[in-house]
Amino acid sequence: MPQIFHRSTNALSRFTIFGSLAVIVAVTLAWGGIIRAPYVTDQNVVRDQPVPFSHEHHVAGLGIDCRYCHTSVEKSSFAGIPPTQVCMNCHKQVWADSPTLEPVRASLRDNRPIEWTRVNKVADFVYFDHSIHVHKGVGCETCHGRVDRMPLMWKAESLRMEWCLNCHRSPENYLRPREEVFTMGWQPPIPQRELGLQLMRSYRVDPPQKLTNCSICHR
Amino acid sequence: MALAGVAGCKAEPPEKIVPYVRPPEEILPGIPLYFATAMPFSGYAVGLIVESHEGRPIKVEGNPDHPASLGATDVFAQASLLTLYDPERAQTVTQSGQISTWDGFITELRPKLDHFRVDGAGLRILTETVTSPTFADLMKQLL
C-alpha cells in the first residue's frame, strides 16, 4: 500500500506543532507586556492640568513640605488636595498678577473649585489608606517617585496589584525612618534590608503572611 | 477584540479631583464626622448619631448616651436617612410653582406680617406634628 502522505509533509507537521506552541508563548508574553505597558497603566504619562502646577518648583525649588498642601496624609485615607485658599496664601502676594494663575484667582473669586485631573488612582475595590503607610515608614517617594523632579505630575509606579504585593511581601526592602518619610532622595545609612528589618520590629509592621492576606486590601 | 474582553483593559478615563475653595472647619476628606442629633418619633425625640462624609450623611445609628434608647435604633430611624435623598424632597423655595429664593420669600412675607399678626388669618404653616419646644417657640415668634 502506497504512502498516503508524501515525505515532505513531515516538515509541515513539525512546523504546525512547534509553530502553534511558539504562537501561544508569543501571545502570552505580548499580553503580559501590554497589561504592564504605560498605555494601560498610565505610568509615566503626564496629565494635563487646569494650572501647570510644578511640584519640581514648589518642592525642590522652594522646599515646601508635602504636608503644607497634602494636609490629611497623616490622618486620613486621602492625602488631600489643597483648597484654593491654600494656593492663595502665597499667591495673593507672589505672582499675584501672573496670567498662568488666573484660574486659581478665578476659583477664589467665583467660589468655584479648580478641577484637577487625578494622576494616581487605585480601583474602588481596593482599600487604601495613606495614614497607615506614612506611620509605618513608607516614604512618599517610594510610591510617588521623585516628585521634586516632576515639572508636571505623572504616575511614577504602575499601582498594579503585583506592585503593591512586592512591598507587602517584603516591606524591609522599602521602609525608612518616620522622620524621613517626607524626604526626597533619601538613602539608607546602613544596608536597606538590615534597617528595614529593624524598622519593621520597632514600628510593629505586620509580618508578610498577614500583609498579603486578601482582606488587608479587599475589605 | 471586544469579545475577548480586551476592550475593558485600557485604563479608565481620567478622573477629576475637586478640592474645596475654602475648606469648611473640621472636615478632613476621607474621615467621617459624627453628629449627635434627634428625630421625632411618636411625638418624642429619639437620640441619634449620624455619620457624615464630606457633608453627606450616610448612616444613622442610636446615640449610646441617650437614656431612652441607650444606642438602639428602630427601622424608622434607620430608614430616615432615605428621606434626605428623596427626589421628591423640596430642594428650593417656590412661589406658585416657580423656583424662587429665600430673599424673595422674605420680601413677599414682610409687608404682610403685620396683617397676619392681628389674628393669624391668611398665614398657613404646613408641618408634621410638632412636639419640639424650640420649633413651637420659633412659630410663636413669627406671629
mmCIF file of C-alpha atoms in Angstrom:
data_model
loop_
_atom_site.group_PDB
_atom_site.id
_atom_site.type_symbol
_atom_site.label_atom_id
_atom_site.label_comp_id
_atom_site.label_asym_id
_atom_site.label_seq_id
_atom_site.Cartn_x
_atom_site.Cartn_y
_atom_site.Cartn_z
ATOM 1 C CA MET A 1 0.000 0.000 0.000
ATOM 2 C CA PRO A 2 1.476 3.347 -1.019
ATOM 3 C CA GLN A 3 2.146 6.092 1.497
ATOM 4 C CA ILE A 4 -0.808 8.467 1.738
ATOM 5 C CA PHE A 5 1.321 11.473 2.640
ATOM 6 C CA HIS A 6 4.477 12.475 0.852
ATOM 7 C CA ARG A 7 7.702 12.657 2.975
ATOM 8 C CA SER A 8 7.661 16.468 2.755
ATOM 9 C CA THR A 9 4.514 16.653 4.948
ATOM 10 C CA ASN A 10 6.711 15.648 7.897
ATOM 11 C CA ALA A 11 8.209 19.104 7.818
ATOM 12 C CA LEU A 12 4.758 20.613 7.597
ATOM 13 C CA SER A 13 3.509 18.742 10.661
ATOM 14 C CA ARG A 14 6.625 19.693 12.632
ATOM 15 C CA PHE A 15 6.111 23.286 11.633
ATOM 16 C CA THR A 16 2.464 23.228 12.756
ATOM 17 C CA ILE A 17 3.191 21.642 16.130
ATOM 18 C CA PHE A 18 6.139 23.828 17.088
ATOM 19 C CA GLY A 19 4.667 26.839 15.346
ATOM 20 C CA SER A 20 1.471 26.716 17.371
ATOM 21 C CA LEU A 21 3.473 26.336 20.576
ATOM 22 C CA ALA A 22 5.513 29.376 19.594
ATOM 23 C CA VAL A 23 2.334 31.355 18.891
ATOM 24 C CA ILE A 24 0.912 30.505 22.323
ATOM 25 C CA VAL A 25 4.147 31.574 24.029
ATOM 26 C CA ALA A 26 4.367 34.772 21.985
ATOM 27 C CA VAL A 27 0.762 35.767 22.689
ATOM 28 C CA THR A 28 1.221 35.148 26.429
ATOM 29 C CA LEU A 29 4.388 37.226 26.536
ATOM 30 C CA ALA A 30 2.825 40.002 24.474
ATOM 31 C CA TRP A 31 -0.237 40.027 26.737
ATOM 32 C CA GLY A 32 1.992 40.276 29.794
ATOM 33 C CA GLY A 33 3.800 43.167 28.160
ATOM 34 C CA ILE A 34 0.661 45.014 27.109
ATOM 35 C CA ILE A 35 -1.065 44.954 30.511
ATOM 36 C CA ARG A 36 2.114 46.325 32.121
ATOM 37 C CA ALA A 37 2.708 48.946 29.438
ATOM 38 C CA PRO A 38 2.142 52.656 30.178
ATOM 39 C CA TYR A 39 -0.590 52.508 27.532
ATOM 40 C CA VAL A 40 -2.665 50.504 30.007
ATOM 41 C CA THR A 41 -1.261 51.560 33.397
ATOM 42 C CA ASP A 42 -0.769 55.257 32.581
ATOM 43 C CA GLN A 43 2.594 55.011 34.331
ATOM 44 C CA ASN A 44 4.904 57.926 33.424
ATOM 45 C CA VAL A 45 2.115 59.602 31.459
ATOM 46 C CA VAL A 46 1.950 63.341 32.144
ATOM 47 C CA ARG A 47 -1.561 64.592 32.726
ATOM 48 C CA ASP A 48 -2.891 67.948 31.576
ATOM 49 C CA GLN A 49 -3.951 70.152 34.464
ATOM 50 C CA PRO A 50 -6.028 73.347 34.581
ATOM 51 C CA VAL A 51 -2.993 75.120 36.041
ATOM 52 C CA PRO A 52 0.501 73.831 35.126
ATOM 53 C CA PHE A 53 1.459 73.311 38.766
ATOM 54 C CA SER A 54 5.112 72.317 39.139
ATOM 55 C CA HIS A 55 5.997 70.058 42.064
ATOM 56 C CA GLU A 56 9.624 70.458 40.994
ATOM 57 C CA HIS A 57 9.485 74.197 41.628
ATOM 58 C CA HIS A 58 7.480 74.079 44.847
ATOM 59 C CA VAL A 59 9.259 71.074 46.417
ATOM 60 C CA ALA A 60 12.848 71.244 45.180
ATOM 61 C CA GLY A 61 12.993 74.969 44.433
ATOM 62 C CA LEU A 62 11.128 76.374 47.435
ATOM 63 C CA GLY A 63 11.425 73.474 49.851
ATOM 64 C CA ILE A 64 7.741 73.371 50.799
ATOM 65 C CA ASP A 65 6.877 70.279 52.851
ATOM 66 C CA CYS A 66 4.458 67.782 51.273
ATOM 67 C CA ARG A 67 2.098 68.293 54.216
ATOM 68 C CA TYR A 68 1.676 72.003 53.631
ATOM 69 C CA CYS A 69 -0.727 71.131 50.814
ATOM 70 C CA HIS A 70 -1.494 67.436 51.362
ATOM 71 C CA THR A 71 -2.625 68.121 54.897
ATOM 72 C CA SER A 72 -4.557 64.967 55.698
ATOM 73 C CA VAL A 73 -1.910 62.448 54.617
ATOM 74 C CA GLU A 74 -1.029 61.554 58.217
ATOM 75 C CA LYS A 75 -4.604 61.345 59.460
ATOM 76 C CA SER A 76 -6.809 60.166 56.644
ATOM 77 C CA SER A 77 -7.006 57.610 53.886
ATOM 78 C CA PHE A 78 -6.899 60.516 51.441
ATOM 79 C CA ALA A 79 -3.789 62.691 51.324
ATOM 80 C CA GLY A 80 -5.848 65.737 50.406
ATOM 81 C CA ILE A 81 -5.707 68.175 47.523
ATOM 82 C CA PRO A 82 -5.193 71.747 48.713
ATOM 83 C CA PRO A 83 -8.193 74.084 48.718
ATOM 84 C CA THR A 84 -7.814 77.168 46.516
ATOM 85 C CA GLN A 85 -7.287 79.190 49.654
ATOM 86 C CA VAL A 86 -4.024 77.343 50.365
ATOM 87 C CA CYS A 87 -2.642 78.313 46.941
ATOM 88 C CA MET A 88 -3.718 81.882 47.555
ATOM 89 C CA ASN A 89 -1.961 82.019 50.926
ATOM 90 C CA CYS A 90 1.188 82.734 48.934
ATOM 91 C CA HIS A 91 -0.140 83.710 45.541
ATOM 92 C CA LYS A 92 -2.061 86.734 46.693
ATOM 93 C CA GLN A 93 1.448 88.178 47.204
ATOM 94 C CA VAL A 94 3.709 86.114 44.941
ATOM 95 C CA TRP A 95 2.993 86.125 41.187
ATOM 96 C CA ALA A 96 -0.252 87.833 42.084
ATOM 97 C CA ASP A 97 -0.708 89.105 38.510
ATOM 98 C CA SER A 98 0.529 86.048 36.635
ATOM 99 C CA PRO A 99 -1.868 85.113 33.816
ATOM 100 C CA THR A 100 -0.989 81.438 34.390
ATOM 101 C CA LEU A 101 -2.554 81.662 37.830
ATOM 102 C CA GLU A 102 -5.772 83.270 36.628
ATOM 103 C CA PRO A 103 -7.770 80.014 37.072
ATOM 104 C CA VAL A 104 -6.682 79.977 40.733
ATOM 105 C CA ARG A 105 -7.729 83.584 41.323
ATOM 106 C CA ALA A 106 -10.966 82.981 39.423
ATOM 107 C CA SER A 107 -11.674 79.978 41.612
ATOM 108 C CA LEU A 108 -11.453 82.031 44.790
ATOM 109 C CA ARG A 109 -13.339 84.954 43.261
ATOM 110 C CA ASP A 110 -16.234 82.909 41.904
ATOM 111 C CA ASN A 111 -16.170 80.285 44.642
ATOM 112 C CA ARG A 112 -15.726 77.554 42.025
ATOM 113 C CA PRO A 113 -13.314 74.688 42.750
ATOM 114 C CA ILE A 114 -10.347 74.009 40.485
ATOM 115 C CA GLU A 115 -10.902 70.662 38.782
ATOM 116 C CA TRP A 116 -7.584 68.845 38.827
ATOM 117 C CA THR A 117 -7.012 65.706 36.809
ATOM 118 C CA ARG A 118 -6.371 62.718 39.003
ATOM 119 C CA VAL A 119 -2.948 61.177 38.442
ATOM 120 C CA ASN A 120 -2.762 58.317 40.948
ATOM 121 C CA LYS A 121 -5.757 56.081 41.318
ATOM 122 C CA VAL A 122 -6.411 52.668 42.763
ATOM 123 C CA ALA A 123 -9.635 50.887 41.936
ATOM 124 C CA ASP A 124 -12.617 51.410 44.227
ATOM 125 C CA PHE A 125 -12.446 47.811 45.404
ATOM 126 C CA VAL A 126 -9.033 48.456 46.916
ATOM 127 C CA TYR A 127 -8.993 49.767 50.464
ATOM 128 C CA PHE A 128 -6.007 52.084 50.588
ATOM 129 C CA ASP A 129 -5.129 54.365 53.489
ATOM 130 C CA HIS A 130 -2.317 56.918 53.289
ATOM 131 C CA SER A 131 -2.042 57.454 57.030
ATOM 132 C CA ILE A 132 -1.093 53.878 57.936
ATOM 133 C CA HIS A 133 1.616 53.771 55.257
ATOM 134 C CA VAL A 134 3.089 57.082 56.407
ATOM 135 C CA HIS A 135 3.073 55.936 60.035
ATOM 136 C CA LYS A 136 4.788 52.650 59.251
ATOM 137 C CA GLY A 137 7.631 54.365 57.424
ATOM 138 C CA VAL A 138 6.695 54.184 53.740
ATOM 139 C CA GLY A 139 8.170 57.298 52.145
ATOM 140 C CA CYS A 140 6.141 59.446 49.742
ATOM 141 C CA GLU A 141 8.916 58.877 47.260
ATOM 142 C CA THR A 142 8.565 55.086 47.445
ATOM 143 C CA CYS A 143 5.215 55.183 45.651
ATOM 144 C CA HIS A 144 5.115 58.635 44.062
ATOM 145 C CA GLY A 145 8.713 58.784 42.821
ATOM 146 C CA ARG A 146 10.944 61.836 42.754
ATOM 147 C CA VAL A 147 8.109 64.349 42.877
ATOM 148 C CA ASP A 148 10.741 67.057 43.337
ATOM 149 C CA ARG A 149 11.849 66.328 39.763
ATOM 150 C CA MET A 150 8.406 66.419 38.190
ATOM 151 C CA PRO A 151 7.629 69.742 36.496
ATOM 152 C CA LEU A 152 4.183 68.311 35.769
ATOM 153 C CA MET A 153 2.781 65.371 37.648
ATOM 154 C CA TRP A 154 2.886 61.810 36.442
ATOM 155 C CA LYS A 155 2.278 58.440 37.999
ATOM 156 C CA ALA A 156 5.671 57.055 38.984
ATOM 157 C CA GLU A 157 4.601 53.475 39.580
ATOM 158 C CA SER A 158 2.097 51.200 37.885
ATOM 159 C CA LEU A 159 -0.084 50.797 41.030
ATOM 160 C CA ARG A 160 -0.822 47.281 39.802
ATOM 161 C CA MET A 161 -1.612 44.671 42.439
ATOM 162 C CA GLU A 162 1.679 42.881 41.809
ATOM 163 C CA TRP A 163 3.416 46.177 42.579
ATOM 164 C CA CYS A 164 1.590 46.542 45.916
ATOM 165 C CA LEU A 165 2.373 42.931 46.804
ATOM 166 C CA ASN A 166 6.019 43.493 46.023
ATOM 167 C CA CYS A 167 6.243 45.610 49.167
ATOM 168 C CA HIS A 168 3.616 43.781 51.225
ATOM 169 C CA ARG A 169 5.642 40.579 50.729
ATOM 170 C CA SER A 170 8.928 42.140 51.845
ATOM 171 C CA PRO A 171 8.436 45.553 53.474
ATOM 172 C CA GLU A 172 12.033 45.535 54.766
ATOM 173 C CA ASN A 173 13.224 46.461 51.286
ATOM 174 C CA TYR A 174 11.295 49.728 51.293
ATOM 175 C CA LEU A 175 10.763 51.082 54.814
ATOM 176 C CA ARG A 176 12.548 54.165 56.113
ATOM 177 C CA PRO A 177 12.565 56.002 59.466
ATOM 178 C CA ARG A 178 9.387 58.042 60.069
ATOM 179 C CA GLU A 179 11.430 61.254 60.162
ATOM 180 C CA GLU A 180 12.496 60.637 56.565
ATOM 181 C CA VAL A 181 9.079 59.798 55.109
ATOM 182 C CA PHE A 182 8.708 63.219 53.507
ATOM 183 C CA THR A 183 12.330 63.448 52.340
ATOM 184 C CA MET A 184 13.051 63.222 48.640
ATOM 185 C CA GLY A 185 16.158 61.305 47.559
ATOM 186 C CA TRP A 186 16.722 59.614 50.917
ATOM 187 C CA GLN A 187 19.464 56.998 51.057
ATOM 188 C CA PRO A 188 19.672 54.359 53.813
ATOM 189 C CA PRO A 189 22.689 54.969 56.078
ATOM 190 C CA ILE A 190 23.089 51.218 56.676
ATOM 191 C CA PRO A 191 22.113 48.432 54.252
ATOM 192 C CA GLN A 192 18.382 48.780 53.483
ATOM 193 C CA ARG A 193 17.490 45.193 54.389
ATOM 194 C CA GLU A 194 19.094 45.494 57.813
ATOM 195 C CA LEU A 195 17.463 48.858 58.527
ATOM 196 C CA GLY A 196 14.127 47.641 57.169
ATOM 197 C CA LEU A 197 14.059 44.636 59.477
ATOM 198 C CA GLN A 198 14.871 46.877 62.471
ATOM 199 C CA LEU A 199 12.101 49.308 61.499
ATOM 200 C CA MET A 200 9.598 46.504 60.999
ATOM 201 C CA ARG A 201 10.237 45.473 64.587
ATOM 202 C CA SER A 202 10.145 48.921 66.157
ATOM 203 C CA TYR A 203 7.097 50.104 64.113
ATOM 204 C CA ARG A 204 5.370 46.755 64.655
ATOM 205 C CA VAL A 205 4.789 46.172 60.970
ATOM 206 C CA ASP A 206 2.724 43.042 60.472
ATOM 207 C CA PRO A 207 4.579 40.060 59.003
ATOM 208 C CA PRO A 208 4.150 39.377 55.261
ATOM 209 C CA GLN A 209 1.804 36.466 55.990
ATOM 210 C CA LYS A 210 -0.660 38.987 57.382
ATOM 211 C CA LEU A 211 0.127 41.841 54.984
ATOM 212 C CA THR A 212 -0.618 39.617 51.997
ATOM 213 C CA ASN A 213 -3.982 38.470 53.325
ATOM 214 C CA CYS A 214 -6.617 39.299 50.671
ATOM 215 C CA SER A 215 -8.774 41.173 53.165
ATOM 216 C CA ILE A 216 -5.956 43.565 54.087
ATOM 217 C CA CYS A 217 -6.751 45.491 50.882
ATOM 218 C CA HIS A 218 -10.012 43.969 49.610
ATOM 219 C CA ARG A 219 -12.305 44.530 52.544
ATOM 220 C CA MET B 1 -11.125 42.109 20.390
ATOM 221 C CA ALA B 2 -14.145 43.261 22.332
ATOM 222 C CA LEU B 3 -15.329 39.670 22.638
ATOM 223 C CA ALA B 4 -12.019 38.658 24.161
ATOM 224 C CA GLY B 5 -12.530 41.259 26.861
ATOM 225 C CA VAL B 6 -9.685 43.332 25.552
ATOM 226 C CA ALA B 7 -11.860 46.428 25.272
ATOM 227 C CA GLY B 8 -12.097 46.580 29.049
ATOM 228 C CA CYS B 9 -8.380 46.529 29.622
ATOM 229 C CA LYS B 10 -7.457 50.100 28.833
ATOM 230 C CA ALA B 11 -7.052 52.175 31.982
ATOM 231 C CA GLU B 12 -10.119 54.127 32.957
ATOM 232 C CA PRO B 13 -10.677 57.629 31.569
ATOM 233 C CA PRO B 14 -9.087 60.394 33.672
ATOM 234 C CA GLU B 15 -10.988 61.382 36.777
ATOM 235 C CA LYS B 16 -11.292 64.820 38.324
ATOM 236 C CA ILE B 17 -10.334 65.763 41.863
ATOM 237 C CA VAL B 18 -12.362 68.707 43.056
ATOM 238 C CA PRO B 19 -10.996 70.223 46.274
ATOM 239 C CA TYR B 20 -12.708 72.877 48.344
ATOM 240 C CA VAL B 21 -12.252 76.556 47.534
ATOM 241 C CA ARG B 22 -12.421 77.456 51.214
ATOM 242 C CA PRO B 23 -12.172 74.414 53.448
ATOM 243 C CA PRO B 24 -15.001 74.092 55.958
ATOM 244 C CA GLU B 25 -13.820 73.734 59.523
ATOM 245 C CA GLU B 26 -13.441 70.233 60.944
ATOM 246 C CA ILE B 27 -13.957 68.415 57.648
ATOM 247 C CA LEU B 28 -10.997 66.247 56.698
ATOM 248 C CA PRO B 29 -11.638 64.456 53.386
ATOM 249 C CA GLY B 30 -11.683 60.709 53.992
ATOM 250 C CA ILE B 31 -12.601 60.949 57.660
ATOM 251 C CA PRO B 32 -16.294 60.956 58.604
ATOM 252 C CA LEU B 33 -17.808 63.300 61.151
ATOM 253 C CA TYR B 34 -20.384 62.062 63.655
ATOM 254 C CA PHE B 35 -23.216 64.330 64.677
ATOM 255 C CA ALA B 36 -25.444 63.811 67.676
ATOM 256 C CA THR B 37 -28.968 64.707 66.653
ATOM 257 C CA ALA B 38 -32.539 63.774 67.371
ATOM 258 C CA MET B 39 -35.506 62.636 65.370
ATOM 259 C CA PRO B 40 -39.127 62.930 66.472
ATOM 260 C CA PHE B 41 -40.928 59.630 66.653
ATOM 261 C CA SER B 42 -44.423 59.183 68.089
ATOM 262 C CA GLY B 43 -44.111 62.693 69.419
ATOM 263 C CA TYR B 44 -40.868 62.153 71.281
ATOM 264 C CA ALA B 45 -37.289 62.851 70.297
ATOM 265 C CA VAL B 46 -35.067 59.818 69.696
ATOM 266 C CA GLY B 47 -31.359 60.471 70.160
ATOM 267 C CA LEU B 48 -29.295 59.517 67.124
ATOM 268 C CA ILE B 49 -25.764 59.708 65.827
ATOM 269 C CA VAL B 50 -25.363 60.344 62.114
ATOM 270 C CA GLU B 51 -22.197 59.562 60.189
ATOM 271 C CA SER B 52 -21.415 62.219 57.606
ATOM 272 C CA HIS B 53 -18.841 62.075 54.808
ATOM 273 C CA GLU B 54 -17.791 65.443 53.398
ATOM 274 C CA GLY B 55 -21.154 66.897 54.288
ATOM 275 C CA ARG B 56 -23.211 63.900 53.188
ATOM 276 C CA PRO B 57 -24.954 61.875 55.901
ATOM 277 C CA ILE B 58 -24.731 58.166 55.071
ATOM 278 C CA LYS B 59 -25.609 56.234 58.228
ATOM 279 C CA VAL B 60 -27.928 56.606 61.202
ATOM 280 C CA GLU B 61 -27.248 54.849 64.475
ATOM 281 C CA GLY B 62 -28.586 55.259 68.003
ATOM 282 C CA ASN B 63 -26.873 57.530 70.483
ATOM 283 C CA PRO B 64 -25.484 55.388 73.332
ATOM 284 C CA ASP B 65 -25.705 58.411 75.650
ATOM 285 C CA HIS B 66 -29.435 58.794 75.082
ATOM 286 C CA PRO B 67 -31.246 57.459 78.163
ATOM 287 C CA ALA B 68 -34.304 56.194 76.290
ATOM 288 C CA SER B 69 -32.611 54.235 73.522
ATOM 289 C CA LEU B 70 -29.146 53.514 75.010
ATOM 290 C CA GLY B 71 -27.793 53.410 71.472
ATOM 291 C CA ALA B 72 -30.536 51.347 69.885
ATOM 292 C CA THR B 73 -32.426 52.371 66.756
ATOM 293 C CA ASP B 74 -35.525 51.121 65.039
ATOM 294 C CA VAL B 75 -36.343 50.661 61.368
ATOM 295 C CA PHE B 76 -37.836 54.143 61.175
ATOM 296 C CA ALA B 77 -34.672 55.839 62.396
ATOM 297 C CA GLN B 78 -32.522 53.686 60.111
ATOM 298 C CA ALA B 79 -34.733 54.421 57.108
ATOM 299 C CA SER B 80 -34.988 58.134 57.882
ATOM 300 C CA LEU B 81 -31.718 58.561 56.008
ATOM 301 C CA LEU B 82 -33.523 57.816 52.755
ATOM 302 C CA THR B 83 -35.807 60.805 53.187
ATOM 303 C CA LEU B 84 -32.729 63.050 52.947
ATOM 304 C CA TYR B 85 -32.081 61.784 49.431
ATOM 305 C CA ASP B 86 -35.736 61.599 48.417
ATOM 306 C CA PRO B 87 -36.031 63.162 44.957
ATOM 307 C CA GLU B 88 -39.481 64.423 45.977
ATOM 308 C CA ARG B 89 -37.962 66.433 48.809
ATOM 309 C CA ALA B 90 -38.310 70.165 48.282
ATOM 310 C CA GLN B 91 -34.923 71.476 47.257
ATOM 311 C CA THR B 92 -35.666 75.127 46.731
ATOM 312 C CA VAL B 93 -38.139 77.866 47.517
ATOM 313 C CA THR B 94 -41.037 78.001 45.077
ATOM 314 C CA GLN B 95 -43.706 80.580 44.528
ATOM 315 C CA SER B 96 -46.855 79.496 42.667
ATOM 316 C CA GLY B 97 -44.860 76.553 41.324
ATOM 317 C CA GLN B 98 -41.982 78.713 40.092
ATOM 318 C CA ILE B 99 -38.494 78.457 41.582
ATOM 319 C CA SER B 100 -37.787 81.446 43.824
ATOM 320 C CA THR B 101 -35.308 82.479 46.513
ATOM 321 C CA TRP B 102 -35.347 82.965 50.280
ATOM 322 C CA ASP B 103 -34.819 86.681 49.707
ATOM 323 C CA GLY B 104 -37.914 86.671 47.512
ATOM 324 C CA PHE B 105 -39.809 84.826 50.225
ATOM 325 C CA ILE B 106 -38.887 87.404 52.850
ATOM 326 C CA THR B 107 -39.699 90.425 50.684
ATOM 327 C CA GLU B 108 -43.040 88.813 49.905
ATOM 328 C CA LEU B 109 -43.790 87.941 53.514
ATOM 329 C CA ARG B 110 -42.564 91.027 55.370
ATOM 330 C CA PRO B 111 -45.238 93.589 54.334
ATOM 331 C CA LYS B 112 -47.971 91.060 55.142
ATOM 332 C CA LEU B 113 -46.609 90.123 58.569
ATOM 333 C CA ASP B 114 -48.316 92.982 60.429
ATOM 334 C CA HIS B 115 -51.617 91.929 58.954
ATOM 335 C CA PHE B 116 -51.011 88.260 59.900
ATOM 336 C CA ARG B 117 -50.116 89.250 63.447
ATOM 337 C CA VAL B 118 -53.518 90.727 64.073
ATOM 338 C CA ASP B 119 -55.375 87.458 64.076
ATOM 339 C CA GLY B 120 -53.077 84.990 62.282
ATOM 340 C CA ALA B 121 -55.545 84.740 59.431
ATOM 341 C CA GLY B 122 -54.210 84.170 55.917
ATOM 342 C CA LEU B 123 -50.951 82.522 57.028
ATOM 343 C CA ARG B 124 -50.538 78.760 56.951
ATOM 344 C CA ILE B 125 -47.529 76.763 58.108
ATOM 345 C CA LEU B 126 -47.682 73.158 56.943
ATOM 346 C CA THR B 127 -45.734 70.767 59.172
ATOM 347 C CA GLU B 128 -45.857 67.302 60.620
ATOM 348 C CA THR B 129 -46.980 67.081 64.235
ATOM 349 C CA VAL B 130 -44.632 69.347 66.159
ATOM 350 C CA THR B 131 -43.628 68.394 69.672
ATOM 351 C CA SER B 132 -40.352 70.300 69.695
ATOM 352 C CA PRO B 133 -40.496 73.258 72.096
ATOM 353 C CA THR B 134 -37.835 75.040 70.036
ATOM 354 C CA PHE B 135 -39.839 74.750 66.864
ATOM 355 C CA ALA B 136 -43.029 75.768 68.624
ATOM 356 C CA ASP B 137 -41.213 78.795 70.004
ATOM 357 C CA LEU B 138 -39.987 79.740 66.516
ATOM 358 C CA MET B 139 -43.536 79.632 65.204
ATOM 359 C CA LYS B 140 -44.712 81.729 68.128
ATOM 360 C CA GLN B 141 -42.017 84.296 67.377
ATOM 361 C CA LEU B 142 -43.244 84.611 63.803
ATOM 362 C CA LEU B 143 -46.737 85.526 64.979
#
